[in-house]
Structures are given as C-alpha cells and as structure tokens.
Amino acid sequence: MTLQEFITKFNVKLNKQQLEAVQSVEKPTLLLAVPGSGKTTVLVTRLGYMIYCLGIRPEEILTVTYTVAATNDMRKRFASIFGDELAARLEFRTINGICAKIIGYCEICVGKKAFDLLTDEGYKTKLLSAIYTELVHQYPTESDLKNISTLITYIKNMQLSKEEIDKAGNEQDIPLLKIYSAYCDEMKKQSLMDYDDQMVYALTMLKVSPQILEYFQEMYKYICVDEAQDTSKIQHQIIALLASKYKKVFMVGDEDQSIYGFRAAYPEALLSFEKNYDNANVLLMEENFRSNAKIVTAADRFIQKNKFRHEKHMKAFREAGADIQKIHLKNRRSQYTYLTKVAENTDTETAVLYRDNESIIPLVDLLERKEIPYKIKNADLTFFSHRVVMDIKNIIRFAIEPANTEIFMQMFYKISTYMSKAVAIEVCKISVEKGMTILDAALDYGKIPAGTRKSIKSMQTHLNRLLEESGSKAIYRIIHFMGYKDYLKRANINDSKLSIIQAIAYNEPSAVALINRLDELAMLIKEKPYDANCKFVLSTIHSSKGLEYDKVYIMDVADGIFPENVIANYENSKKKDDEAKEYEEERRLYYVGVTRAKNELCIFEFDDGSTFTNELLGLKTSENTGCSFVEAKMSNLRDLSNFSIDYKEKISKKSQAYKNSIDLTKPISYQKTEAKQKKVTESEYADKIEEIYLTGTIVHKKYGLGKVLKISGDLLKIEFEGKITKCKLKFMMEHNLIE
C-alpha cells in the first residue's frame, strides 16, 4: 500500500510536520510535540503506516506508554481506526509491563522463580512505618510515609549513590540512607520486590545476560515511546539497551512539558538524544490545535526563556479568541470566595488548576458549606496528616486536656514553654501523681528557673484564651504569640500549611470547631463521589496533563508560592545547573497549566505580583533588582496578619536595668565573672545542647532570655533584646552563668 492509498483508505488528515513524523521509521527519531499538537493521533497513525505501507509485522512493534490508562487509551484509538484484530497483535505496555515480561522470561531460562511483586501498598506502608519509627524515634505521619516512598522511588530510578542519598537525607533532615538500606534489606529478606525493583532487576538481567538481551531485541525491532519527557533515567537505559541492535526507536515527548522531576523524570535524555543515538532524526510538531491564538502566543513567549530545551516555537492553528484575564485580588483568601461564585454560575467545562493539593482545601470547605457541585481529580489527603496540621490540632487539644501527658510531650518544645526534655518528663510524672494539670505541676513542684516559670504562666494564659476565641484568632495566637512560628523557622519547616489552616479557621467560631472541621473535611474529600457530568473541575496541574478544558483558572500564582523561589532576570543569570533546573521545572509546570485552556484563561493576581504571569503577558518585571536571585518570601500571602484580626496582645518588656547592664563590647564568655568554676559532665553538656536545639533559647542569669540564632560546635550566636553576641556554652555552664 502506498502512502497516498493509506491516506485515502483511512481518511488521514495530517499537516506536513505530522506526516513527516509518521514516515520516520528506519532510523532513531525524536519527535518534539508542543501541547495540543496531536501527538497521540500521529503515534497511532504511524503504527498503521508501519504495518500497511512498510509491511512490518505488528508483533515486532513495542509501544511504551507512561501509564496503564494511556496504554488502554492508545489501544482503543488504534482499534477505532484499524480494527480490533490488528490492535490485538500489537503490544502496548508500560515500562513496568516490559520489565515484568523480562523477569518472567529469565525465570524460565534459569528455572528459578524471582522475588514476588509487592502490590499491597498497605503492607509497604506498614513496613516503612516500622522502619521509620525505629530509626527516627517517632511515629510517622501519612505525609512522612508518602515522602519516604517518593524518595525511595527517586533513588532507584535515578540510580543515586550512597553519597547522593545521604545528601538528600540531610537536606530533609531524615536518616534517608539508613531508612533506604533497611527497606531494601527487609524486602530481600522477605523475597519481595516493588515496582521500582522490577526495573532495577530487569536492567541487570539485560546487562548480564546476552541471551536475554538478544531475545527481546529480536522480539521488539521497533520501539515507540510516548511521553518520553516523563521517563526516568533507568527507564531510558532499559529502552536504549532494547533498541541498541536495530536502533529503530521512536520517542515522542517535549522537554517543555516535563513536570515530574520529583518522580525522577529525566528530560535530559531528550536533550542528549542526538548524542546517544547515531544518525538521529529530530523532528518538530509545533502547531497547537487546542488553544486560541492569544493563549498560544503568550505561552510560547513564556517558555522561550527556559534554557534547557530544544529550539522550537509553538504556533496557533486557531484564531485569536478571548484575552487572557488577570484577576486582581487583595490576598490569597479572596480566591476562594471568587471561585465559589464561579462554581455557582458555570455553564461550561471549567477547571481550577493549582500547583499543590493543599491550595484547594479552603475552596472545598466553602463549596461543601454551600452545597455547590464540584468534582476533584486525584484528591490527596496528606495535608491533614502533615506535621504542621497535627501540631496545631495537638496544641488546641492540649488546651482542652491540660493533663494529657502524651500530647504535651509531642508539643512542649514547639511552643514557648522553654522546658528541657528532662524537665518536661518530670512535670508529667508529677502531674499524673498529683492529679493536676501539667503546667500547674511545673509551677508548683517543678525545679525550673525564674525565666521559664514566667513563660509557663504566660503559656497558661494563652491556652485558656484560645479556647474562648474564634478559630481565626486562636490560630493567630498559636502562631504569633505562643512561639509556634519560631519553632518552624528553627526546625527549617515550610510554613505554607499555616495559611491554609487560617483560611479554614476564618469560618469557624472556635478553635474546637476548627479541629472538628479539619477532620470532617478529610472525610468529605476522601468519600467524595466523582461526578463525571459536573462541569466544575478541581485538579492539580500534574493531574491535568494531557487534558483540556474550555475555561481554566490557575490559583496561587505568586512569587513565594508558585514559584517558591524566583530567579530574577533568569535569561541573563548564571545560576548553577541544579538550581536553574529546579526553577525551570516550576516554569514548565506553569506552562502546562496555561496550555490546558482551550478558549479562556484566567489567572489570579495579588498585590505582590507574579514574575510568571508578567512574563506570560509580556509585562515588565522587577528584574532590575541588582541581583540574579531573589528568594521570594510569603509576605502578606502567607503572613497571617493579612487576615483581619481585631485585637493585639500586649508584649511584656524587659526592665531598663537589664538593658543597661548588657555589655556587648566583648563576647559573654570572656566577660569577667566571680562565679566559681564547676565541672560539667558530658551528659549534662549533651542535655543542654539538646535543650537549646529544641527550644531555640537560653536563659542567662544576668542578661535574661536569649534567642539562639546559630550553633557552631561549642560557640552560640545569641540575641538578647535585639543585641547579638557570641558565647561559649561550656564556659557558661562551668561558671554557672545560665539557668
């Protein structure tokens, strides 16, 4: 069958670029397809062309897809054009499906069964939980376990070294290498493998056994790879080995749409395609059939600033339509009210897209309250088990149950009690023995210094008052007056969850009602039935990939949120590769969100402005800052003072005598003291270091309460009433200078 006969018989309607891609079969080809360019149509048509025009046996063709859903969709698309019988002879598989087949063949060759595949996610969670508890010495939350599982996947897919694993663990303040090693050891002990192990084992078999490799090379002479930009490093290695004999590999993707870096997506393989495959052919599909011309032009202008990409330009097939709408709002919370009204009046398919799952929770709260229909794609509940959320709930619960020792031990160092762990344990014992509240036990029987005693009395007042206030005021008190925000900063924990909690709290009459609402929302989202007919859709940008909607709203586009960090004047910056690549993935995510819109695109803007949106619309940005990198702060978007709080706390001041007594001309440890030197044991010293780490403070007998800014070995950098000095801890302990 000639090409023209094929086109006529199957009513093929392709442009010049698409038709060229269909005919590229006999040498390695990379097809770079912009959003909405019809890549699936081209892939399916190419399969038909190979069979009918080139006489290639269907059994010799392997088509690799990213997900099982994509596999089924492509098979159906092919069958709808070329028939079920021919579709049944073709092989559509995920990479894990290929690896399972390789392992199965190896079993036959060696006469030995491989490890069993662990498909029970519940069992895997229990295993990781046990390992985490043993090594970290605390029970993990659902959020912790999801993070660990993602990191393990990343390690195996990116083939990280022990040094790289250790570095990643240090960045997240967890013993990742130990957890990973313990997990692998336990899996081997139980003769189990997970889905990532499937790829590791299959790659090993292909490398060590020429027989197995040749078997699959002869089986799959032609290999097609869909969504190649989302394929991991180890997956690319497997594909490269399978294609190494005949080199008839066809990859379809777009590095501009690579948004799964956290899952080990490896777009670098597309950028190095010509180096990895001799005589390679790189083709483009640049025509977007989805979005109106104004959206296409703006999106292309935006993505051109990315550096790690092939040169290409997205062009519009459709004419210009509605202008991109920039909706100016005062703050983040205003989005929820605005979108609630949109949901009430929507008569066309409308999607609300967002970077993080947590962004949508306050909107869901309002939609549920008003009983407005919506559907949510791939809802994630880890927000509700995140440590920050659990901390807030525990603080409120402790206010309700002031004698609960279990809760107290989980949060005493996260608020301004200024107790050491040893003191906290002791006052809990006293509380149980005397049948009294923990803080009363501390005041009446605890051996605590005067400064700590004052803080405990203050904490009692705060705990009592937060039960009398609205949800919003109670949260504000916890964060700003009870020391919780200082703890997050000290522990280097992102505080983005706080603004979400505050937005929900805004609608609650009390702190107790708030924690009940958080539990209720978790259940509502978990049990939400998916209404396919509902036109108002909530989705992360990740989950929207490959989809399209008549109208799109993009939430939380603001410097400090999306993107989290801004590289100013990025085109001319000389940032390190890792930093630049992380920033580019954020830019790609924004690009993918924008290109989901067919007819209308709406983006919220706040008072602080947005680098991304300004670039999209061709507006001037604040790039003349004099520096190449700006770490964007949450400012009033995450600062809870942005919410209406109709009261202020009075903050006690230190006496004037104290202020006048400080002499910071010399470090404290070198100032004269008449205190008698004492011997400090290693245990005492270790306990004190732990206390300082937990509380972030130190109480000096002369200078009062100080905030520890930095610990460098034995040297402490401390702030006393806005004045900073350096002190040697051991010297101060030996001379009895601290309480």
Coordinates of N, CA and C in Angstrom, one line a residue, residues 50-252:
M50 N 3.3 1.8 9.5 CA 4.3 0.8 9.5 C 3.8 -0.6 9.1
I51 N 2.6 -0.9 9.5 CA 2.0 -2.2 9.2 C 1.6 -2.3 7.7
Y52 N 0.8 -1.3 7.3 CA 0.2 -1.3 5.9 C 1.1 -0.9 4.8
C53 N 1.9 0.1 5.0 CA 2.8 0.6 4.0 C 4.2 0.0 3.9
L54 N 4.7 -0.4 5.1 CA 6.1 -0.9 5.2 C 6.1 -2.4 5.4
G55 N 4.9 -3.0 5.6 CA 4.8 -4.4 5.8 C 5.5 -5.0 7.1
I56 N 5.6 -4.2 8.1 CA 6.2 -4.6 9.4 C 5.2 -5.4 10.2
R57 N 5.6 -6.6 10.7 CA 4.7 -7.4 11.5 C 4.3 -6.7 12.8
P58 N 3.1 -6.6 13.2 CA 2.7 -5.9 14.4 C 3.4 -6.5 15.6
E59 N 3.7 -7.8 15.6 CA 4.3 -8.4 16.8 C 5.7 -7.9 17.0
E60 N 6.3 -7.2 16.0 CA 7.7 -6.7 16.1 C 7.7 -5.3 16.7
I61 N 6.6 -4.7 17.0 CA 6.4 -3.3 17.4 C 6.1 -3.3 18.9
L62 N 6.8 -2.6 19.6 CA 6.5 -2.3 21.0 C 6.2 -0.8 21.2
T63 N 5.1 -0.5 21.8 CA 4.7 0.9 22.2 C 4.7 1.0 23.7
V64 N 5.5 1.9 24.2 CA 5.7 2.1 25.6 C 4.9 3.3 26.0
T65 N 4.0 3.2 27.0 CA 3.3 4.4 27.5 C 3.6 4.6 28.9
Y66 N 3.3 5.8 29.4 CA 3.6 6.2 30.8 C 2.8 5.6 31.8
T67 N 1.5 5.4 31.5 CA 0.5 4.8 32.5 C -0.3 3.7 31.9
V68 N -0.9 2.9 32.7 CA -1.8 1.9 32.2 C -3.0 2.5 31.5
A69 N -3.5 3.6 32.0 CA -4.6 4.3 31.4 C -4.3 4.8 30.0
A70 N -3.1 5.3 29.8 CA -2.6 5.7 28.5 C -2.5 4.5 27.5
T71 N -2.0 3.4 28.1 CA -1.9 2.2 27.3 C -3.3 1.7 26.7
N72 N -4.3 1.7 27.6 CA -5.6 1.3 27.2 C -6.2 2.3 26.2
D73 N -6.0 3.6 26.4 CA -6.5 4.6 25.5 C -5.9 4.5 24.1
M74 N -4.6 4.3 24.0 CA -3.9 4.2 22.7 C -4.4 2.9 22.0
R75 N -4.6 1.9 22.7 CA -5.0 0.6 22.1 C -6.4 0.9 21.5
K76 N -7.3 1.5 22.2 CA -8.6 1.8 21.7 C -8.6 2.8 20.5
R77 N -7.7 3.8 20.6 CA -7.6 4.7 19.5 C -7.2 4.0 18.2
F78 N -6.2 3.1 18.3 CA -5.7 2.3 17.2 C -6.8 1.4 16.7
A79 N -7.5 0.7 17.6 CA -8.6 -0.2 17.1 C -9.8 0.6 16.4
S80 N -10.0 1.8 16.9 CA -11.1 2.5 16.2 C -10.8 2.9 14.8
I81 N -9.6 2.9 14.4 CA -9.2 3.2 13.0 C -8.9 2.0 12.2
F82 N -8.1 1.1 12.8 CA -7.5 -0.1 12.1 C -8.1 -1.4 12.5
G83 N -9.0 -1.4 13.5 CA -9.7 -2.7 13.8 C -9.2 -3.4 15.0
D84 N -10.0 -4.1 15.7 CA -9.7 -4.8 16.9 C -8.7 -5.9 16.7
E85 N -8.8 -6.6 15.6 CA -7.9 -7.8 15.3 C -6.5 -7.4 15.2
L86 N -6.2 -6.3 14.5 CA -4.9 -5.8 14.3 C -4.3 -5.2 15.7
A87 N -5.2 -4.6 16.4 CA -4.8 -4.0 17.7 C -4.4 -5.1 18.7
A88 N -5.0 -6.2 18.6 CA -4.7 -7.3 19.5 C -3.3 -7.9 19.2
R89 N -2.8 -7.7 18.0 CA -1.5 -8.2 17.6 C -0.3 -7.2 18.0
L90 N -0.7 -6.0 18.3 CA 0.3 -5.0 18.7 C 0.5 -5.1 20.2
E91 N 1.6 -4.7 20.7 CA 1.9 -4.7 22.1 C 2.0 -3.3 22.7
F92 N 1.1 -2.9 23.5 CA 1.1 -1.7 24.2 C 1.4 -2.0 25.7
R93 N 2.5 -1.4 26.2 CA 2.9 -1.7 27.6 C 3.5 -0.5 28.3
T94 N 3.3 -0.5 29.6 CA 4.1 0.4 30.4 C 5.5 -0.2 30.5
I95 N 6.4 0.6 31.0 CA 7.8 0.1 31.2 C 7.8 -1.0 32.3
N96 N 7.0 -0.9 33.3 CA 6.9 -2.0 34.3 C 6.3 -3.2 33.6
G97 N 5.4 -3.1 32.7 CA 4.9 -4.3 32.0 C 6.0 -5.0 31.2
I98 N 6.9 -4.2 30.6 CA 8.0 -4.8 29.8 C 9.0 -5.5 30.8
C99 N 9.3 -4.8 31.9 CA 10.2 -5.4 32.9 C 9.6 -6.7 33.5
A100 N 8.3 -6.7 33.7 CA 7.7 -8.0 34.2 C 7.9 -9.1 33.2
K101 N 7.8 -8.8 32.0 CA 8.0 -9.8 30.9 C 9.4 -10.3 30.9
I102 N 10.4 -9.4 31.0 CA 11.8 -9.7 31.0 C 12.1 -10.6 32.2
I103 N 11.6 -10.3 33.4 CA 11.8 -11.1 34.6 C 11.2 -12.5 34.4
G104 N 10.0 -12.5 33.9 CA 9.3 -13.8 33.6 C 10.1 -14.7 32.7
Y105 N 10.7 -14.1 31.6 CA 11.5 -14.9 30.7 C 12.7 -15.4 31.4
C106 N 13.3 -14.6 32.2 CA 14.5 -15.0 33.0 C 14.2 -16.2 33.9
E107 N 13.0 -16.2 34.5 CA 12.6 -17.3 35.4 C 12.6 -18.6 34.6
I108 N 12.1 -18.5 33.4 CA 12.1 -19.7 32.5 C 13.5 -20.2 32.2
C109 N 14.4 -19.2 31.9 CA 15.8 -19.6 31.5 C 16.6 -20.2 32.6
V110 N 16.4 -19.7 33.8 CA 17.2 -20.2 34.9 C 16.5 -21.2 35.8
G111 N 15.2 -21.4 35.5 CA 14.4 -22.4 36.3 C 14.3 -22.0 37.7
K112 N 14.2 -20.7 38.0 CA 14.0 -20.3 39.4 C 13.1 -19.1 39.4
K113 N 12.2 -19.1 40.4 CA 11.2 -18.0 40.5 C 11.9 -16.8 41.1
A114 N 11.5 -15.6 40.5 CA 12.0 -14.4 41.0 C 11.3 -14.0 42.3
F115 N 11.7 -12.9 42.9 CA 11.0 -12.4 44.0 C 9.6 -12.0 43.7
D116 N 8.7 -12.2 44.7 CA 7.3 -11.8 44.5 C 7.1 -10.3 44.4
L117 N 6.3 -9.8 43.5 CA 6.0 -8.4 43.4 C 5.1 -7.9 44.5
L118 N 5.5 -6.9 45.2 CA 4.7 -6.4 46.3 C 3.7 -5.4 45.7
T119 N 2.5 -5.8 45.7 CA 1.4 -4.9 45.1 C 0.5 -4.3 46.2
D120 N 0.7 -4.8 47.5 CA -0.1 -4.3 48.6 C 0.5 -3.1 49.2
E121 N 0.0 -1.9 48.8 CA 0.5 -0.7 49.3 C 0.4 -0.5 50.8
G122 N -0.7 -1.1 51.3 CA -0.9 -1.1 52.8 C 0.3 -1.8 53.5
Y123 N 0.7 -2.9 53.0 CA 1.8 -3.7 53.6 C 3.1 -2.9 53.5
K124 N 3.3 -2.3 52.3 CA 4.5 -1.4 52.2 C 4.5 -0.3 53.1
T125 N 3.4 0.3 53.3 CA 3.3 1.5 54.3 C 3.6 1.0 55.7
K126 N 3.1 -0.2 56.1 CA 3.4 -0.7 57.4 C 4.9 -1.0 57.6
L127 N 5.5 -1.5 56.6 CA 6.9 -1.8 56.6 C 7.7 -0.5 56.8
L128 N 7.4 0.5 56.0 CA 8.1 1.8 56.0 C 7.9 2.5 57.4
S129 N 6.7 2.3 57.9 CA 6.3 2.9 59.2 C 7.2 2.3 60.3
A130 N 7.3 1.0 60.3 CA 8.1 0.3 61.3 C 9.6 0.8 61.2
I131 N 10.1 0.9 60.0 CA 11.5 1.3 59.8 C 11.7 2.7 60.3
Y132 N 10.8 3.6 59.9 CA 10.9 5.0 60.2 C 10.8 5.2 61.8
T133 N 9.9 4.5 62.4 CA 9.8 4.6 63.9 C 11.0 4.2 64.6
E134 N 11.6 3.1 64.1 CA 12.8 2.5 64.7 C 14.0 3.5 64.6
L135 N 14.1 4.1 63.4 CA 15.3 4.9 63.1 C 15.2 6.4 63.4
V136 N 14.0 6.9 63.4 CA 13.7 8.3 63.6 C 13.3 8.6 65.1
H137 N 12.8 7.5 65.7 CA 12.3 7.5 67.1 C 11.1 8.4 67.3
Q138 N 10.2 8.4 66.2 CA 8.9 9.0 66.4 C 8.0 8.3 65.3
Y139 N 6.7 8.3 65.6 CA 5.8 7.7 64.6 C 5.6 8.6 63.4
P140 N 5.6 8.1 62.2 CA 5.5 8.9 61.0 C 4.0 9.2 60.7
T141 N 3.8 10.4 60.1 CA 2.5 10.7 59.6 C 2.3 10.2 58.2
E142 N 1.1 10.2 57.8 CA 0.8 9.8 56.4 C 1.7 10.6 55.4
S143 N 1.9 11.9 55.7 CA 2.7 12.7 54.8 C 4.1 12.3 54.9
D144 N 4.7 11.9 56.0 CA 6.0 11.5 56.1 C 6.2 10.2 55.3
L145 N 5.3 9.3 55.4 CA 5.4 8.0 54.7 C 5.3 8.2 53.2
K146 N 4.5 9.1 52.7 CA 4.4 9.4 51.3 C 5.7 10.0 50.8
N147 N 6.3 10.8 51.6 CA 7.5 11.5 51.2 C 8.7 10.4 51.1
I148 N 8.7 9.5 52.1 CA 9.8 8.5 52.1 C 9.6 7.6 50.9
S149 N 8.4 7.2 50.6 CA 8.1 6.3 49.5 C 8.5 7.0 48.2
T150 N 8.2 8.3 48.0 CA 8.6 9.0 46.8 C 10.1 9.1 46.7
L151 N 10.8 9.3 47.8 CA 12.2 9.4 47.8 C 12.9 8.0 47.4
I152 N 12.3 6.9 47.9 CA 12.8 5.6 47.5 C 12.7 5.4 46.0
T153 N 11.5 5.7 45.5 CA 11.3 5.6 44.0 C 12.4 6.5 43.3
Y154 N 12.6 7.7 43.8 CA 13.5 8.6 43.1 C 15.0 8.0 43.2
I155 N 15.3 7.4 44.3 CA 16.7 6.8 44.4 C 16.9 5.7 43.4
K156 N 15.9 4.8 43.3 CA 16.1 3.7 42.4 C 16.0 4.1 40.9
N157 N 15.1 5.0 40.6 CA 15.0 5.5 39.2 C 16.2 6.3 38.7
M158 N 16.7 7.1 39.6 CA 17.9 7.9 39.3 C 19.2 7.3 39.6
Q159 N 19.2 6.1 40.2 CA 20.4 5.3 40.5 C 21.4 6.1 41.3
L160 N 20.9 6.7 42.4 CA 21.7 7.5 43.2 C 22.8 6.7 44.0
S161 N 23.9 7.3 44.2 CA 25.0 6.7 45.0 C 24.6 6.9 46.5
K162 N 25.4 6.2 47.4 CA 25.2 6.4 48.8 C 25.4 7.8 49.2
E163 N 26.4 8.5 48.6 CA 26.7 9.8 49.0 C 25.6 10.7 48.6
E164 N 25.0 10.5 47.4 CA 23.8 11.3 47.0 C 22.6 11.1 47.8
I165 N 22.4 9.8 48.2 CA 21.3 9.5 49.1 C 21.4 10.2 50.5
D166 N 22.6 10.2 51.0 CA 22.9 10.8 52.3 C 22.7 12.3 52.2
K167 N 23.1 12.9 51.1 CA 23.0 14.3 50.9 C 21.5 14.7 50.8
A168 N 20.7 13.9 50.1 CA 19.2 14.1 50.0 C 18.6 14.0 51.4
G169 N 19.1 13.1 52.2 CA 18.5 12.9 53.6 C 18.9 14.1 54.5
N170 N 20.1 14.6 54.3 CA 20.5 15.8 55.1 C 19.7 17.0 54.8
E171 N 19.3 17.1 53.5 CA 18.5 18.3 53.1 C 17.1 18.2 53.7
Q172 N 16.6 17.0 53.9 CA 15.3 16.9 54.5 C 15.3 16.5 56.0
D173 N 16.5 16.5 56.6 CA 16.7 16.2 58.0 C 16.1 14.9 58.4
I174 N 16.4 13.8 57.6 CA 16.0 12.5 57.9 C 17.1 11.5 57.6
P175 N 17.3 10.4 58.3 CA 18.3 9.4 58.0 C 18.0 8.6 56.8
L176 N 17.9 9.2 55.6 CA 17.4 8.6 54.4 C 18.2 7.3 54.0
L177 N 19.5 7.4 54.1 CA 20.3 6.3 53.7 C 20.0 5.1 54.6
K178 N 19.9 5.3 55.9 CA 19.6 4.2 56.8 C 18.2 3.6 56.5
I179 N 17.2 4.5 56.3 CA 15.9 4.0 56.0 C 15.8 3.2 54.7
Y180 N 16.5 3.8 53.7 CA 16.5 3.1 52.4 C 17.2 1.7 52.5
S181 N 18.3 1.7 53.2 CA 19.1 0.4 53.3 C 18.3 -0.6 54.1
A182 N 17.6 -0.2 55.2 CA 16.8 -1.1 56.0 C 15.6 -1.6 55.2
Y183 N 15.0 -0.7 54.3 CA 13.9 -1.1 53.5 C 14.3 -2.2 52.5
C184 N 15.4 -1.9 51.8 CA 15.9 -2.9 50.8 C 16.3 -4.2 51.4
D185 N 16.9 -4.2 52.6 CA 17.3 -5.4 53.3 C 16.1 -6.2 53.7
E186 N 15.0 -5.5 54.2 CA 13.8 -6.2 54.6 C 13.1 -6.8 53.4
M187 N 13.1 -6.1 52.3 CA 12.4 -6.6 51.1 C 13.1 -7.9 50.6
K188 N 14.4 -7.9 50.6 CA 15.2 -9.0 50.2 C 15.0 -10.2 51.1
K189 N 15.0 -9.9 52.4 CA 14.7 -10.9 53.4 C 13.4 -11.6 53.2
Q190 N 12.4 -10.9 52.8 CA 11.1 -11.4 52.6 C 10.9 -11.9 51.1
S191 N 11.9 -11.9 50.3 CA 11.8 -12.3 48.9 C 10.8 -11.5 48.1
L192 N 10.8 -10.2 48.4 CA 9.8 -9.3 47.7 C 10.6 -8.2 46.9
M193 N 9.9 -7.7 45.9 CA 10.4 -6.6 45.1 C 9.2 -5.6 44.9
D194 N 9.5 -4.3 44.8 CA 8.5 -3.4 44.5 C 8.6 -3.0 43.0
Y195 N 7.7 -2.1 42.5 CA 7.7 -1.8 41.1 C 9.0 -1.2 40.6
D196 N 9.6 -0.4 41.5 CA 10.9 0.1 41.1 C 12.0 -0.9 41.0
D197 N 11.9 -1.9 41.9 CA 12.9 -3.1 41.9 C 12.7 -3.8 40.5
Q198 N 11.5 -3.9 40.0 CA 11.2 -4.6 38.8 C 12.2 -4.0 37.7
M199 N 12.3 -2.7 37.6 CA 13.1 -2.1 36.6 C 14.6 -2.3 36.9
V200 N 15.0 -2.2 38.2 CA 16.4 -2.5 38.6 C 16.8 -3.9 38.2
Y201 N 16.0 -4.9 38.5 CA 16.3 -6.3 38.2 C 16.3 -6.6 36.7
A202 N 15.3 -6.0 36.0 CA 15.2 -6.2 34.5 C 16.4 -5.6 33.8
L203 N 16.9 -4.4 34.3 CA 18.1 -3.8 33.7 C 19.3 -4.7 33.9
T204 N 19.4 -5.2 35.2 CA 20.5 -6.1 35.5 C 20.6 -7.3 34.6
M205 N 19.4 -7.9 34.4 CA 19.3 -9.1 33.5 C 19.7 -8.8 32.1
L206 N 19.3 -7.7 31.6 CA 19.6 -7.3 30.2 C 21.1 -7.1 30.1
K207 N 21.7 -6.5 31.1 CA 23.2 -6.2 31.1 C 24.0 -7.5 31.3
V208 N 23.6 -8.4 32.1 CA 24.5 -9.6 32.4 C 24.2 -10.8 31.5
S209 N 23.1 -10.8 30.8 CA 22.8 -11.9 30.0 C 22.6 -11.5 28.5
P210 N 23.6 -11.8 27.7 CA 23.5 -11.5 26.3 C 22.3 -12.3 25.6
Q211 N 22.0 -13.5 26.1 CA 20.9 -14.3 25.6 C 19.6 -13.6 25.8
I212 N 19.4 -13.1 27.0 CA 18.1 -12.5 27.3 C 18.0 -11.2 26.5
L213 N 19.0 -10.4 26.5 CA 19.0 -9.2 25.7 C 18.7 -9.4 24.2
E214 N 19.3 -10.4 23.6 CA 19.1 -10.6 22.2 C 17.7 -11.1 22.0
Y215 N 17.2 -11.9 22.9 CA 15.8 -12.4 22.8 C 14.8 -11.3 22.6
F216 N 14.9 -10.3 23.5 CA 14.0 -9.1 23.4 C 14.3 -8.2 22.3
Q217 N 15.6 -8.1 21.9 CA 15.9 -7.2 20.8 C 15.3 -7.8 19.5
E218 N 15.3 -9.1 19.3 CA 14.7 -9.7 18.2 C 13.2 -9.6 18.2
M219 N 12.6 -9.7 19.5 CA 11.2 -9.6 19.6 C 10.7 -8.2 19.3
Y220 N 11.4 -7.2 19.7 CA 10.9 -5.8 19.6 C 12.0 -5.0 18.7
K221 N 11.8 -5.2 17.4 CA 12.8 -4.5 16.5 C 12.4 -3.0 16.4
Y222 N 11.2 -2.7 16.6 CA 10.7 -1.3 16.5 C 10.1 -0.9 17.9
I223 N 10.6 0.2 18.4 CA 10.2 0.6 19.7 C 9.7 2.1 19.7
C224 N 8.4 2.3 20.1 CA 7.8 3.6 20.2 C 7.6 4.0 21.6
V225 N 8.0 5.2 22.0 CA 7.9 5.6 23.4 C 7.1 6.9 23.5
D226 N 6.0 6.8 24.2 CA 5.1 8.0 24.4 C 5.5 8.7 25.7
E227 N 5.3 10.0 25.7 CA 5.6 10.9 26.9 C 7.1 10.6 27.4
A228 N 8.0 10.7 26.4 CA 9.4 10.4 26.7 C 10.0 11.4 27.7
Q229 N 9.4 12.6 27.9 CA 10.0 13.5 28.8 C 9.7 13.1 30.3
D230 N 8.8 12.2 30.5 CA 8.5 11.8 31.9 C 9.1 10.5 32.2
T231 N 9.9 9.9 31.3 CA 10.6 8.7 31.5 C 11.8 8.9 32.4
S232 N 12.1 8.0 33.3 CA 13.2 8.1 34.2 C 14.5 7.7 33.6
K233 N 15.6 7.9 34.4 CA 16.9 7.6 33.9 C 17.1 6.1 33.7
I234 N 16.6 5.3 34.6 CA 16.7 3.8 34.5 C 15.8 3.3 33.4
Q235 N 14.7 3.9 33.2 CA 13.8 3.5 32.1 C 14.4 3.8 30.7
H236 N 15.1 5.0 30.6 CA 15.8 5.3 29.3 C 16.9 4.3 29.1
Q237 N 17.6 3.8 30.1 CA 18.7 2.8 30.0 C 18.1 1.5 29.5
I238 N 17.0 1.1 30.0 CA 16.3 -0.1 29.5 C 15.9 0.0 28.1
I239 N 15.3 1.1 27.7 CA 14.9 1.3 26.3 C 16.1 1.3 25.4
A240 N 17.2 2.0 25.8 CA 18.4 2.1 25.0 C 19.0 0.7 24.7
L241 N 19.0 -0.1 25.8 CA 19.5 -1.5 25.6 C 18.7 -2.3 24.6
L242 N 17.4 -2.2 24.7 CA 16.5 -3.0 23.8 C 16.6 -2.5 22.4
A243 N 16.9 -1.2 22.2 CA 17.0 -0.6 20.9 C 18.4 -0.6 20.3
S244 N 19.4 -1.1 21.1 CA 20.8 -1.0 20.7 C 21.2 -1.8 19.5
K245 N 20.4 -2.8 19.1 CA 20.8 -3.6 17.9 C 20.3 -3.0 16.6
Y246 N 19.0 -2.7 16.6 CA 18.4 -2.3 15.4 C 18.2 -0.7 15.3
K247 N 18.3 -0.1 16.5 CA 18.3 1.4 16.6 C 17.1 2.0 16.0
K248 N 16.0 1.3 15.9 CA 14.7 1.8 15.3 C 13.8 2.2 16.5
V249 N 14.2 3.3 17.1 CA 13.5 3.8 18.3 C 12.8 5.1 17.9
F250 N 11.6 5.3 18.3 CA 10.8 6.5 18.0 C 10.3 7.1 19.3
M251 N 10.8 8.2 19.8 CA 10.4 8.8 21.0 C 9.6 10.1 20.8
V252 N 8.5 10.2 21.4 CA 7.6 11.3 21.3 C 7.5 12.0 22.7

